[in-house]
Amino acid sequence: MPKYHVTTFGCQMNEHDSERMKGMLESLGYDEAPEQDGADLILFNTCSIREAADTKFAAHLGNAGRVKRENPGTVIGVGGCWAQSVKEEVFEQFPFVDVAFGPGQVHKLAEFLNSDSLTAQGYFEFEGFTGDLPARREREFHGWTQISIGCREVCSYCIVPSTRGREVSRDPNDVIADVAAMAEDGVREITLLGQNVNSYGRSLPKEQRITFAELLREVDAIDGIDRIRYTSPHPKDIKLDVIEAHAELPSLCEHIHLPLQSGSSALLKRMRRTYDRERFTDRVRLIREYVPDISLSTDIIVGFPGETEDDFAETLEVVDETAFDSAFTFNYSPRRGTEAATFEDQVPHEVKRDRMARLVDLVQQHATERAQRFVGRDLEVLVEGRSRKDPDKLRGRTRHNKVVNFNGLAEAGDMTTVKVTSATSQTLAGEEPLLARALA
Ligand code: SAH
Ligand code: SF4
Ligand code: F3S
């Protein structure tokens, strides 16, 4: 059997696309190789969201070049957002690459592998939804499904609209059929993916069109799905119907990832986020009114062009007021082809570094404090397997999206109860009350 190896960078969309690549390759008779050495087909699913993503990938690609020098028959493929952003240039920069394809062209890989000439072919169309590919799930009990591809926003810092194309929503019947098939196959938790899930449906013909809140209700009604998550909502578009859904739908988890980006309205405007500080804090207030125990996470960019000390102070204020359960913090990174990369008032590196350190401190402080509310509680945990750090323990995830390491007897895929005994900013620790009773 020919062997493949896939390295994935970037976000959950890429993780999902890689599962589809793997599923497709296995249906073509390929088997997974544990590392690049020994693989007949070496694939990269790339990201280009920040410069660091590009740099990291280049090092990995170098290693694949070495494997190919040693085994000239090896086929090297580069897919995903970076590939889309450089297109045919990839073959000039890295002559040993045989095939390159954008995020929307995963299915073309099969065409390429079946073609006569396995050299320097590129696939970079935006085709909309192009049929279902079988996915090989990394976590047996968790599935991803894409509800839309591309993005209709024009955030001035962001490369995604150019790498994933215009937003196209997927037919709700296809989403439901996909989730139902996964449920049949043992999936208990599903994550719906879209760059702005709240704009779901807008590109659909009238007779198919439903809102994101309606889609959530339909997915909730599918037998066997115990947990629904989604990413990402957009603060300008998230409305009461979706917030109510969190309060009403049994499977919709008590967690929302609501990207703030900045607490300064002036900066949000330059970012073209089309909401201001008040709108964001109002959404948080509304969410907490309906679901008081919700976990909130966010994304924040530090050092966007023109960010003054006062703008940054506003970000700290919003972080302090909101008390997020966790936050991803990014130094602004100019991206080719984006509006903000041309802004002249770029923030010096040392200033970004200093602000980042202050922000991370505050985020950590709130994350630690917020996590203490779980100590002493019995929480529902979906078991993922053995703990990575301590193989005597099990590892799972709560509905609030907290990782828990715990003593217990459950098996991967079980939904169990864990009594939480301690909490840090990142993880919870605890034990199954059942086990405690058995040992007593
Ligand atoms: N569609 C999602 C975001 C996807 S990108 C949304 O709008 O929320 C994930 C995160 O990467 C963004 O939320 C942003 O915080 C960060 N990001 C995007 N472009 C960036 C850039 N040029 N520099 C630094 N961070 C960036
Ligand atoms: Fe990028 Fe903005 Fe679209 Fe998110 S909403 S993917 S940040 S352009
Ligand atoms: Fe995701 Fe990176 Fe593309 S964050 S959408 S893989 S640029």
Coordinates of C-alpha atoms and ligand atoms in Angstrom, one line a residue:
M1 CA 0.0 0.0 0.0
P2 CA 1.3 3.5 -0.8
K3 CA 1.8 5.7 2.3
Y4 CA 0.9 9.3 3.1
H5 CA 1.9 11.7 5.8
V6 CA 0.0 15.0 6.5
T7 CA 1.2 17.9 8.6
T8 CA -1.4 20.4 9.6
F9 CA -1.0 24.0 10.5
G10 CA -3.6 26.7 11.4
C11 CA -7.1 26.6 12.6
Q12 CA -9.9 24.2 13.1
M13 CA -11.0 24.5 9.5
N14 CA -7.6 23.2 8.5
E15 CA -7.9 20.4 11.0
H16 CA -11.1 19.5 9.4
D17 CA -9.8 19.7 5.9
S18 CA -6.9 17.4 6.9
E19 CA -9.4 14.9 8.2
R20 CA -11.0 15.0 4.8
M21 CA -7.7 14.7 3.0
K22 CA -6.9 11.6 5.0
G23 CA -10.3 10.1 4.5
M24 CA -10.0 10.7 0.8
L25 CA -6.5 9.2 0.6
E26 CA -7.6 6.1 2.5
S27 CA -10.5 5.6 0.1
L28 CA -7.9 5.7 -2.7
G29 CA -6.0 2.9 -1.0
Y30 CA -3.3 4.9 0.9
D31 CA -2.3 4.1 4.4
E32 CA -0.9 6.6 7.0
A33 CA 2.8 6.8 7.6
P34 CA 3.9 7.8 11.2
E35 CA 6.5 10.3 9.8
Q36 CA 7.6 11.9 6.6
D37 CA 10.5 9.5 6.2
G38 CA 9.0 6.4 4.5
A39 CA 5.9 8.2 3.1
D40 CA 5.3 8.1 -0.7
L41 CA 3.1 11.2 -0.5
I42 CA 4.0 14.0 1.9
L43 CA 1.3 16.6 2.4
F44 CA 1.2 20.0 4.2
N45 CA -2.0 21.7 5.0
T46 CA -0.8 25.3 5.5
C47 CA -1.9 28.5 7.3
S48 CA -0.9 32.1 6.6
I49 CA -2.7 34.0 9.2
R50 CA 0.5 35.5 10.7
E51 CA 4.1 35.6 9.6
A52 CA 5.0 33.0 12.3
A53 CA 2.8 30.5 10.5
D54 CA 4.7 30.9 7.3
T55 CA 8.1 30.6 8.9
K56 CA 7.2 27.5 10.8
F57 CA 5.9 25.8 7.7
A58 CA 9.0 26.6 5.6
A59 CA 11.2 24.7 8.1
H60 CA 8.9 21.6 7.8
L61 CA 8.9 21.8 4.0
G62 CA 12.7 21.9 4.1
N63 CA 12.7 18.5 5.8
A64 CA 10.4 17.1 3.1
G65 CA 12.8 18.3 0.5
R66 CA 15.5 16.3 2.1
V67 CA 13.3 13.1 2.2
K68 CA 12.7 13.7 -1.5
R69 CA 16.4 14.0 -2.3
E70 CA 16.9 10.7 -0.6
N71 CA 13.9 9.1 -2.3
P72 CA 13.2 10.9 -5.6
G73 CA 9.9 9.1 -6.1
T74 CA 8.3 10.9 -3.2
V75 CA 5.4 13.2 -4.1
I76 CA 5.2 16.5 -2.2
G77 CA 1.9 18.4 -1.9
V78 CA 1.1 21.7 -0.3
G79 CA -2.5 22.6 0.4
G80 CA -4.3 25.2 2.4
C81 CA -4.2 29.0 2.9
W82 CA -0.5 29.7 2.4
A83 CA -0.6 27.7 -0.9
Q84 CA -3.6 29.7 -2.0
S85 CA -2.0 33.0 -1.1
V86 CA 1.2 32.3 -3.2
K87 CA -0.4 30.1 -5.9
E88 CA 2.0 29.1 -8.7
E89 CA 4.8 30.9 -7.0
V90 CA 5.1 27.9 -4.7
F91 CA 6.8 26.0 -7.6
E92 CA 9.3 28.7 -8.1
Q93 CA 10.1 29.0 -4.4
F94 CA 10.2 25.3 -3.8
P95 CA 10.9 23.4 -7.0
F96 CA 10.6 20.0 -5.4
V97 CA 6.8 20.6 -4.7
D98 CA 4.7 18.5 -7.1
V99 CA 1.2 19.7 -6.4
A100 CA -0.3 22.7 -4.7
F101 CA -4.0 23.4 -3.9
G102 CA -6.1 25.9 -2.0
P103 CA -8.4 25.1 0.9
G104 CA -11.4 24.7 -1.4
Q105 CA -9.6 22.2 -3.7
V106 CA -8.9 19.2 -1.4
H107 CA -10.9 17.0 -3.7
K108 CA -8.6 17.8 -6.6
L109 CA -5.8 15.9 -4.9
A110 CA -7.5 12.7 -6.1
E111 CA -7.6 14.0 -9.7
F112 CA -3.9 14.8 -9.4
L113 CA -2.9 11.5 -8.0
N114 CA -4.8 9.7 -10.8
S115 CA -3.2 11.9 -13.5
D116 CA -0.3 10.8 -15.8
S117 CA 2.1 13.5 -14.9
L118 CA 2.8 14.0 -11.2
T119 CA 4.6 17.3 -11.5
A120 CA 4.0 20.9 -10.7
Q121 CA 0.2 21.1 -10.8
G122 CA -1.8 23.8 -9.0
Y123 CA -5.5 24.0 -8.1
F124 CA -6.7 27.3 -6.8
E125 CA -10.3 27.8 -7.9
F126 CA -13.0 28.9 -5.5
E127 CA -15.8 26.4 -6.3
G128 CA -18.2 26.7 -3.4
F129 CA -19.2 23.4 -1.8
T130 CA -17.8 20.5 -3.9
G131 CA -19.3 17.3 -2.7
D132 CA -18.7 15.5 0.5
L133 CA -15.5 13.8 1.2
P134 CA -15.2 11.0 3.8
A135 CA -13.3 12.3 6.9
R136 CA -11.0 10.3 9.0
R137 CA -11.7 11.6 12.4
E138 CA -8.8 12.3 14.8
R139 CA -11.1 12.1 17.8
E140 CA -13.6 9.3 17.3
F141 CA -16.4 10.9 19.2
H142 CA -15.9 14.4 17.9
G143 CA -16.8 15.6 14.4
W144 CA -16.4 18.9 12.5
T145 CA -18.8 20.1 9.9
Q146 CA -18.5 23.1 7.7
I147 CA -21.6 25.3 7.5
S148 CA -20.1 27.9 5.3
I149 CA -16.8 28.4 3.5
G150 CA -15.0 31.7 2.8
C151 CA -15.7 35.0 4.5
R152 CA -17.9 38.0 3.5
E153 CA -16.1 40.4 5.9
V154 CA -13.3 42.7 5.1
C155 CA -11.3 43.0 8.3
S156 CA -8.3 45.1 7.3
Y157 CA -5.7 42.9 8.9
C158 CA -7.0 39.5 7.6
I159 CA -5.8 37.3 4.8
V160 CA -8.6 34.8 5.1
P161 CA -11.1 36.3 2.6
S162 CA -8.4 36.1 -0.1
T163 CA -7.4 32.5 0.8
R164 CA -10.8 31.0 1.3
G165 CA -12.9 33.2 -1.0
R166 CA -16.3 34.7 -0.7
E167 CA -18.7 33.3 1.8
V168 CA -20.9 30.5 0.6
S169 CA -23.3 28.8 3.0
R170 CA -23.9 25.1 2.8
D171 CA -27.4 23.7 2.1
P172 CA -28.9 23.1 5.6
N173 CA -30.1 19.6 4.4
D174 CA -26.5 18.7 3.7
V175 CA -25.4 19.9 7.1
I176 CA -28.1 17.9 8.8
A177 CA -27.4 14.8 6.8
D178 CA -23.7 15.1 7.5
V179 CA -24.2 15.4 11.3
A180 CA -26.8 12.6 11.3
A181 CA -24.4 10.3 9.5
M182 CA -21.7 11.1 12.1
A183 CA -24.1 10.5 14.9
E184 CA -24.9 7.1 13.5
D185 CA -21.1 6.5 13.4
G186 CA -20.7 7.2 17.1
V187 CA -20.0 11.0 17.2
R188 CA -21.4 12.6 20.3
E189 CA -19.9 16.1 20.0
I190 CA -20.1 18.3 16.9
T191 CA -18.4 21.6 16.0
L192 CA -20.0 23.7 13.3
L193 CA -17.4 25.7 11.4
G194 CA -17.7 29.1 9.6
Q195 CA -15.7 32.4 9.6
N196 CA -18.9 34.2 10.7
V197 CA -21.4 31.6 11.7
N198 CA -24.0 34.3 12.4
S199 CA -24.2 35.3 8.7
Y200 CA -25.1 31.7 7.9
G201 CA -27.8 31.4 5.3
R202 CA -27.5 34.8 3.7
S203 CA -26.0 33.4 0.5
L204 CA -28.6 30.6 0.2
P205 CA -31.6 30.7 -2.3
K206 CA -34.8 31.8 -0.5
E207 CA -36.4 28.4 -0.4
Q208 CA -33.4 26.9 1.4
R209 CA -32.6 29.8 3.6
I210 CA -32.7 29.4 7.4
T211 CA -30.9 31.3 10.1
F212 CA -28.0 30.1 12.2
A213 CA -30.3 29.8 15.3
E214 CA -32.7 27.7 13.2
L215 CA -29.8 25.5 12.1
L216 CA -28.7 25.0 15.7
R217 CA -32.2 23.9 16.6
E218 CA -32.2 21.3 13.8
V219 CA -28.8 20.0 14.8
D220 CA -29.9 19.8 18.4
A221 CA -32.8 17.6 17.4
I222 CA -30.5 15.0 15.9
D223 CA -30.5 11.8 18.0
G224 CA -27.1 10.9 19.5
I225 CA -25.6 14.4 19.4
D226 CA -25.1 15.4 23.0
R227 CA -22.9 18.4 22.5
I228 CA -22.9 21.2 19.9
R229 CA -20.1 23.8 19.6
Y230 CA -19.5 26.3 16.8
T231 CA -16.8 28.8 15.8
S232 CA -16.7 31.7 15.2
P233 CA -19.6 34.0 15.9
H234 CA -19.1 37.7 15.0
P235 CA -19.9 40.3 17.7
K236 CA -21.7 42.5 15.1
D237 CA -24.0 39.7 14.0
I238 CA -24.7 37.6 17.1
K239 CA -28.3 38.2 18.0
L240 CA -30.8 37.3 20.7
D241 CA -32.0 34.2 18.9
V242 CA -28.6 32.5 19.1
I243 CA -28.2 33.5 22.7
E244 CA -31.7 32.2 23.6
A245 CA -30.7 28.9 21.8
H246 CA -27.8 28.6 24.4
A247 CA -30.3 28.9 27.2
E248 CA -32.8 26.5 25.6
L249 CA -31.1 23.7 23.5
P250 CA -29.9 20.8 25.7
S251 CA -27.0 20.0 23.5
L252 CA -25.7 23.5 22.8
C253 CA -22.6 23.9 25.1
E254 CA -22.1 26.7 27.7
H255 CA -19.2 28.2 25.8
I256 CA -19.0 31.0 23.3
H257 CA -15.8 32.1 21.6
L258 CA -16.5 35.8 20.8
P259 CA -13.5 37.5 19.2
L260 CA -12.9 41.0 20.6
Q261 CA -9.7 41.9 18.6
S262 CA -9.5 45.3 20.4
G263 CA -11.3 47.2 23.1
S264 CA -10.9 50.6 21.3
S265 CA -13.8 51.7 19.1
A266 CA -11.4 53.8 17.0
L267 CA -9.2 50.8 16.4
L268 CA -12.1 48.5 15.7
K269 CA -13.1 50.9 13.0
R270 CA -9.7 50.8 11.4
M271 CA -9.8 47.1 11.6
R272 CA -13.2 47.3 9.8
R273 CA -14.8 45.1 12.4
T274 CA -18.1 47.1 12.2
Y275 CA -18.9 46.9 15.9
D276 CA -17.6 49.1 18.7
R277 CA -16.7 48.6 22.3
E278 CA -20.2 49.3 23.5
R279 CA -21.7 46.7 21.1
F280 CA -19.2 44.1 22.3
T281 CA -19.8 44.7 26.0
D282 CA -23.6 44.8 25.4
R283 CA -23.4 41.3 23.7
V284 CA -21.5 40.0 26.7
R285 CA -24.1 41.4 29.1
L286 CA -26.9 39.8 27.1
I287 CA -25.2 36.5 26.9
R288 CA -24.6 36.5 30.7
E289 CA -28.2 37.5 31.4
Y290 CA -29.5 34.4 29.5
V291 CA -26.7 32.0 30.4
P292 CA -25.0 33.2 33.7
D293 CA -22.6 30.3 33.9
I294 CA -21.3 30.7 30.3
S295 CA -17.6 30.4 29.5
L296 CA -16.4 33.1 27.2
S297 CA -13.2 33.0 25.2
T298 CA -11.8 35.5 22.8
D299 CA -9.1 36.5 20.3
I300 CA -7.2 39.8 20.8
I301 CA -4.7 41.5 18.5
V302 CA -1.9 43.6 20.1
G303 CA -0.1 46.3 18.2
F304 CA -2.5 46.9 15.3
P305 CA -1.2 49.8 13.2
G306 CA -1.9 53.1 15.0
E307 CA -2.6 51.4 18.4
T308 CA -1.9 54.1 21.0
E309 CA -1.3 53.5 24.7
D310 CA -4.9 54.8 25.3
D311 CA -6.3 52.3 22.7
F312 CA -4.4 49.5 24.4
A313 CA -5.7 50.7 27.9
E314 CA -9.2 50.3 26.5
T315 CA -8.5 46.7 25.5
L316 CA -7.2 46.0 29.1
E317 CA -10.4 47.6 30.4
V318 CA -12.7 45.4 28.3
V319 CA -10.7 42.4 29.3
D320 CA -11.0 43.3 32.9
E321 CA -14.7 44.0 32.7
T322 CA -15.5 40.9 30.7
A323 CA -13.3 38.5 32.7
F324 CA -12.9 36.0 29.9
D325 CA -12.4 32.3 30.7
S326 CA -9.5 32.3 28.2
A327 CA -8.1 34.3 25.4
F328 CA -5.9 33.8 22.4
T329 CA -3.6 36.8 22.1
F330 CA -1.7 37.7 18.9
N331 CA 0.9 40.2 17.9
Y332 CA -0.4 42.0 14.8
S333 CA 1.4 40.7 11.8
P334 CA 1.2 42.5 8.4
R335 CA -0.2 40.1 5.7
R336 CA 0.4 40.5 2.0
G337 CA -2.5 42.0 0.1
T338 CA -4.3 43.3 3.2
E339 CA -5.2 46.9 3.8
A340 CA -3.6 47.2 7.2
A341 CA -0.2 46.1 5.8
T342 CA -0.1 49.4 3.9
F343 CA -0.8 51.5 7.0
E344 CA 2.1 53.7 7.8
D345 CA 1.8 53.8 11.6
Q346 CA 3.1 50.3 12.3
V347 CA 3.7 49.7 16.0
P348 CA 7.4 48.9 16.9
H349 CA 8.2 45.4 18.0
E350 CA 9.3 46.3 21.6
V351 CA 6.0 48.1 22.2
K352 CA 4.0 45.1 21.0
R353 CA 6.1 42.9 23.3
D354 CA 5.6 45.1 26.3
R355 CA 1.8 45.3 25.7
M356 CA 1.5 41.6 25.1
A357 CA 3.2 40.8 28.4
R358 CA 0.7 43.1 30.3
L359 CA -2.3 41.6 28.4
V360 CA -1.3 38.0 29.0
D361 CA -0.9 38.7 32.7
L362 CA -4.4 40.1 33.0
V363 CA -5.9 37.3 30.9
Q364 CA -4.2 34.7 33.0
Q365 CA -5.4 36.3 36.2
H366 CA -9.0 36.3 35.1
A367 CA -8.7 32.8 33.6
T368 CA -7.4 31.4 36.9
E369 CA -10.1 33.2 38.9
R370 CA -12.9 32.2 36.6
A371 CA -11.9 28.5 36.7
Q372 CA -12.2 28.4 40.5
R373 CA -16.0 28.5 40.1
F374 CA -15.8 24.9 39.0
V375 CA -14.0 23.6 42.1
G376 CA -16.4 21.4 44.1
R377 CA -18.8 21.0 41.3
D378 CA -19.8 17.7 39.5
L379 CA -19.4 18.4 35.8
E380 CA -20.3 16.4 32.8
V381 CA -17.2 15.3 31.0
L382 CA -16.8 13.6 27.5
V383 CA -13.8 11.3 27.9
E384 CA -11.1 11.7 25.2
G385 CA -8.6 9.1 26.5
R386 CA -5.5 9.0 28.7
S387 CA -4.1 12.2 30.1
R388 CA -1.1 13.3 28.1
K389 CA 1.0 14.2 31.1
D390 CA 0.0 11.4 33.5
P391 CA -1.0 8.1 31.8
D392 CA -2.6 6.9 35.1
K393 CA -5.2 9.6 34.6
L394 CA -8.0 10.1 32.1
R395 CA -8.5 13.3 30.1
G396 CA -11.8 14.8 28.9
R397 CA -13.6 18.0 28.2
T398 CA -16.4 19.8 30.0
R399 CA -19.3 21.5 28.3
H400 CA -17.5 24.8 29.2
N401 CA -14.6 23.6 27.0
K402 CA -12.3 23.0 29.9
V403 CA -9.8 20.1 29.7
V404 CA -10.1 17.9 32.8
N405 CA -7.5 15.4 34.0
F406 CA -9.1 13.0 36.4
N407 CA -8.9 9.7 38.2
G408 CA -11.6 7.4 37.0
L409 CA -12.6 4.2 35.3
A410 CA -14.5 5.6 32.3
E411 CA -13.5 4.8 28.7
A412 CA -12.9 7.1 25.7
G413 CA -16.2 8.2 24.3
D414 CA -18.1 7.9 27.7
M415 CA -20.0 10.8 29.1
T416 CA -19.1 10.7 32.8
T417 CA -19.4 12.9 35.8
V418 CA -16.3 14.3 37.4
K419 CA -16.0 16.1 40.8
V420 CA -13.6 19.0 40.3
T421 CA -11.0 19.3 43.0
S422 CA -8.7 22.0 41.7
A423 CA -8.4 24.4 38.8
T424 CA -5.7 26.4 37.0
S425 CA -6.1 28.9 34.2
Q426 CA -5.8 26.1 31.6
T427 CA -7.1 22.8 33.1
L428 CA -9.2 21.3 35.8
A429 CA -8.4 18.3 37.9
G430 CA -10.8 15.9 39.7
E431 CA -12.1 12.4 40.1
E432 CA -15.2 10.4 39.2
P433 CA -17.4 10.2 42.3
L434 CA -18.1 6.6 41.3
L435 CA -14.4 5.7 41.7
A436 CA -14.1 7.6 45.0
R437 CA -17.1 5.5 46.3
A438 CA -15.6 2.3 45.0
L439 CA -12.3 2.9 46.8
A440 CA -14.0 4.0 50.0
Ligands
SAH1 N1 -13.2 34.5 11.5 C1 -12.7 34.6 12.7 C2 -11.2 34.7 12.8 C3 -10.3 33.8 12.1 S1 -8.7 34.2 12.2 C4 -13.3 35.9 13.4 O1 -13.5 36.9 12.7 O2 -13.3 35.9 14.6 C5 -8.3 33.9 13.9 C6 -7.7 35.0 14.6 O3 -6.5 35.3 14.1 C7 -8.5 36.3 14.5 O4 -9.6 36.4 15.4 C8 -7.4 37.4 14.9 O5 -7.4 37.6 16.2 C9 -6.1 36.7 14.4 N2 -5.6 37.3 13.3 C10 -6.1 37.4 12.0 N3 -5.2 38.1 11.2 C11 -4.2 38.5 12.0 C12 -3.0 39.3 11.7 N4 -2.8 39.8 10.5 N5 -2.2 39.5 12.8 C13 -2.4 39.0 14.0 N6 -3.5 38.3 14.3 C14 -4.4 38.0 13.3
SF4_2 FE1 -10.8 37.4 8.9 FE2 -12.6 39.1 9.7 FE3 -13.4 37.1 8.1 FE4 -12.7 36.6 10.6 S1 -14.4 37.9 9.9 S2 -12.0 35.5 8.8 S3 -11.1 38.1 11.0 S4 -12.0 38.8 7.5
F3S3 FE1 -7.3 29.0 9.2 FE2 -4.8 29.9 8.9 FE3 -6.4 29.7 6.8 S1 -6.1 30.3 10.6 S2 -8.5 30.0 7.6 S3 -5.7 28.0 8.1 S4 -5.0 31.3 7.2

